[in-house]
Coordinates of C-alpha atoms in Angstrom, one line a residue:
M1 CA 3.9 111.2 236.9
A2 CA 7.0 113.4 236.9
K3 CA 7.7 115.3 233.7
A4 CA 11.2 115.1 232.3
K5 CA 12.9 118.5 232.4
K6 CA 13.9 119.9 229.0
K7 CA 17.4 121.2 228.6
P8 CA 17.8 124.6 227.2
A9 CA 18.6 124.8 223.5
A10 CA 21.9 126.7 224.2
K11 CA 23.3 123.8 226.3
K12 CA 22.4 121.2 223.5
A13 CA 24.1 123.3 220.9
A14 CA 27.2 123.7 223.1
K15 CA 27.5 120.0 223.5
K16 CA 27.2 119.4 219.7
A17 CA 29.6 122.1 218.6
P18 CA 33.2 120.8 218.3
A19 CA 36.0 122.4 220.3
K20 CA 38.1 125.1 218.6
K21 CA 41.1 122.8 218.5
T22 CA 39.3 120.1 216.6
V23 CA 38.1 122.6 214.0
K24 CA 41.7 123.9 213.5
K25 CA 42.9 120.3 213.1
A26 CA 40.2 119.5 210.6
A27 CA 41.1 122.6 208.6
K28 CA 44.8 121.7 208.5
K29 CA 43.9 118.1 207.4
A30 CA 41.8 119.6 204.6
V31 CA 44.7 121.8 203.4
K32 CA 47.1 118.8 203.4
K33 CA 44.6 116.7 201.4
A34 CA 44.2 119.5 198.9
A35 CA 48.0 119.8 198.6
T36 CA 48.5 116.1 198.1
K37 CA 45.8 115.9 195.4
A38 CA 47.3 118.6 193.2
K39 CA 50.4 116.9 192.0
R40 CA 53.1 119.1 190.3
K41 CA 53.7 118.5 186.7
P42 CA 57.3 117.9 185.8
N43 CA 59.1 120.5 183.8
P44 CA 59.3 119.2 180.2
A45 CA 62.8 120.7 179.8
L46 CA 64.0 118.5 182.6
M47 CA 62.4 115.4 181.2
A48 CA 64.0 115.8 177.8
P49 CA 66.3 112.8 176.9
M50 CA 70.0 113.8 177.0
T51 CA 72.7 111.7 175.3
P52 CA 75.7 110.9 177.6
S53 CA 79.2 111.3 176.3
P54 CA 81.3 108.1 175.9
V55 CA 83.0 108.8 179.2
L56 CA 79.7 109.1 181.1
A57 CA 78.2 106.3 179.0
E58 CA 80.6 103.8 180.7
I59 CA 78.8 104.5 184.0
V60 CA 75.2 105.2 183.2
G61 CA 74.7 103.5 179.8
T62 CA 74.5 104.7 176.2
K63 CA 70.8 105.3 175.6
P64 CA 69.4 108.9 176.0
Q65 CA 67.9 109.5 179.4
P66 CA 66.5 112.6 181.3
R67 CA 69.0 114.5 183.4
G68 CA 67.4 113.3 186.6
Q69 CA 67.7 109.7 185.6
I70 CA 71.4 110.2 184.6
T71 CA 72.1 111.6 188.0
K72 CA 70.2 108.8 189.7
S73 CA 72.2 106.2 187.8
L74 CA 75.4 107.9 188.7
W75 CA 74.5 107.9 192.4
D76 CA 73.6 104.2 192.1
Y77 CA 77.1 103.5 190.7
I78 CA 78.8 105.5 193.5
K79 CA 76.8 103.8 196.2
K80 CA 77.2 100.3 194.7
N81 CA 81.0 100.7 194.6
G82 CA 81.3 102.4 198.0
L83 CA 82.9 105.6 196.5
Q84 CA 81.3 108.0 199.0
D85 CA 83.8 109.0 201.6
K86 CA 83.1 107.4 205.0
T87 CA 84.0 110.4 207.2
N88 CA 83.0 113.3 204.9
K89 CA 79.8 112.1 203.1
R90 CA 79.9 115.1 200.8
Q91 CA 83.1 113.9 199.2
I92 CA 83.1 111.3 196.4
N93 CA 86.3 109.4 195.8
A94 CA 87.0 108.5 192.1
D95 CA 87.7 105.1 190.7
E96 CA 89.2 104.8 187.2
K97 CA 85.9 105.5 185.4
L98 CA 85.0 108.4 187.6
K99 CA 88.5 109.9 187.4
K100 CA 87.9 110.4 183.6
L101 CA 84.6 112.0 184.3
F102 CA 86.1 114.3 187.0
G103 CA 88.9 115.5 184.7
G104 CA 91.6 113.6 186.5
K105 CA 90.7 114.7 190.1
P106 CA 91.0 112.0 192.7
F107 CA 87.9 113.2 194.5
V108 CA 85.2 115.9 194.2
N109 CA 82.6 117.5 196.4
M110 CA 79.0 116.2 195.7
F111 CA 78.0 119.8 194.8
E112 CA 80.6 119.8 192.0
L113 CA 79.2 116.6 190.6
T114 CA 76.4 118.1 188.6
K115 CA 78.6 120.7 187.2
L116 CA 81.1 118.1 186.0
V117 CA 78.3 115.8 184.7
S118 CA 76.6 118.6 182.7
K119 CA 79.7 118.9 180.6
H120 CA 79.2 115.3 179.5
I121 CA 75.6 115.4 178.4
S122 CA 74.1 116.9 175.3

């Protein structure tokens, strides 16, 4: 009977050890999982309900809402009524309600929007 040759232990270990690339990928996945599990807590100052002025209340409603929700409601109104400029997406064209909010300006840049809205919440 012929005896089966035994493979050296070093060759067996080499076959079982994962390649360097797979180790790096596994480490990256572990970091991503850890990052997704640790959710950030919202800042309580940003979650405080703010009361909109009568001018802003025509657009977003009268009940107190957090600042982010007011901005979201405002953007919903802008998109629903097609007030974002077609060629320059950063420009918002005012209808009658928004013209009051914008201080009479026919259009504003989207970066000015938060500055103008902050004057109408307390």
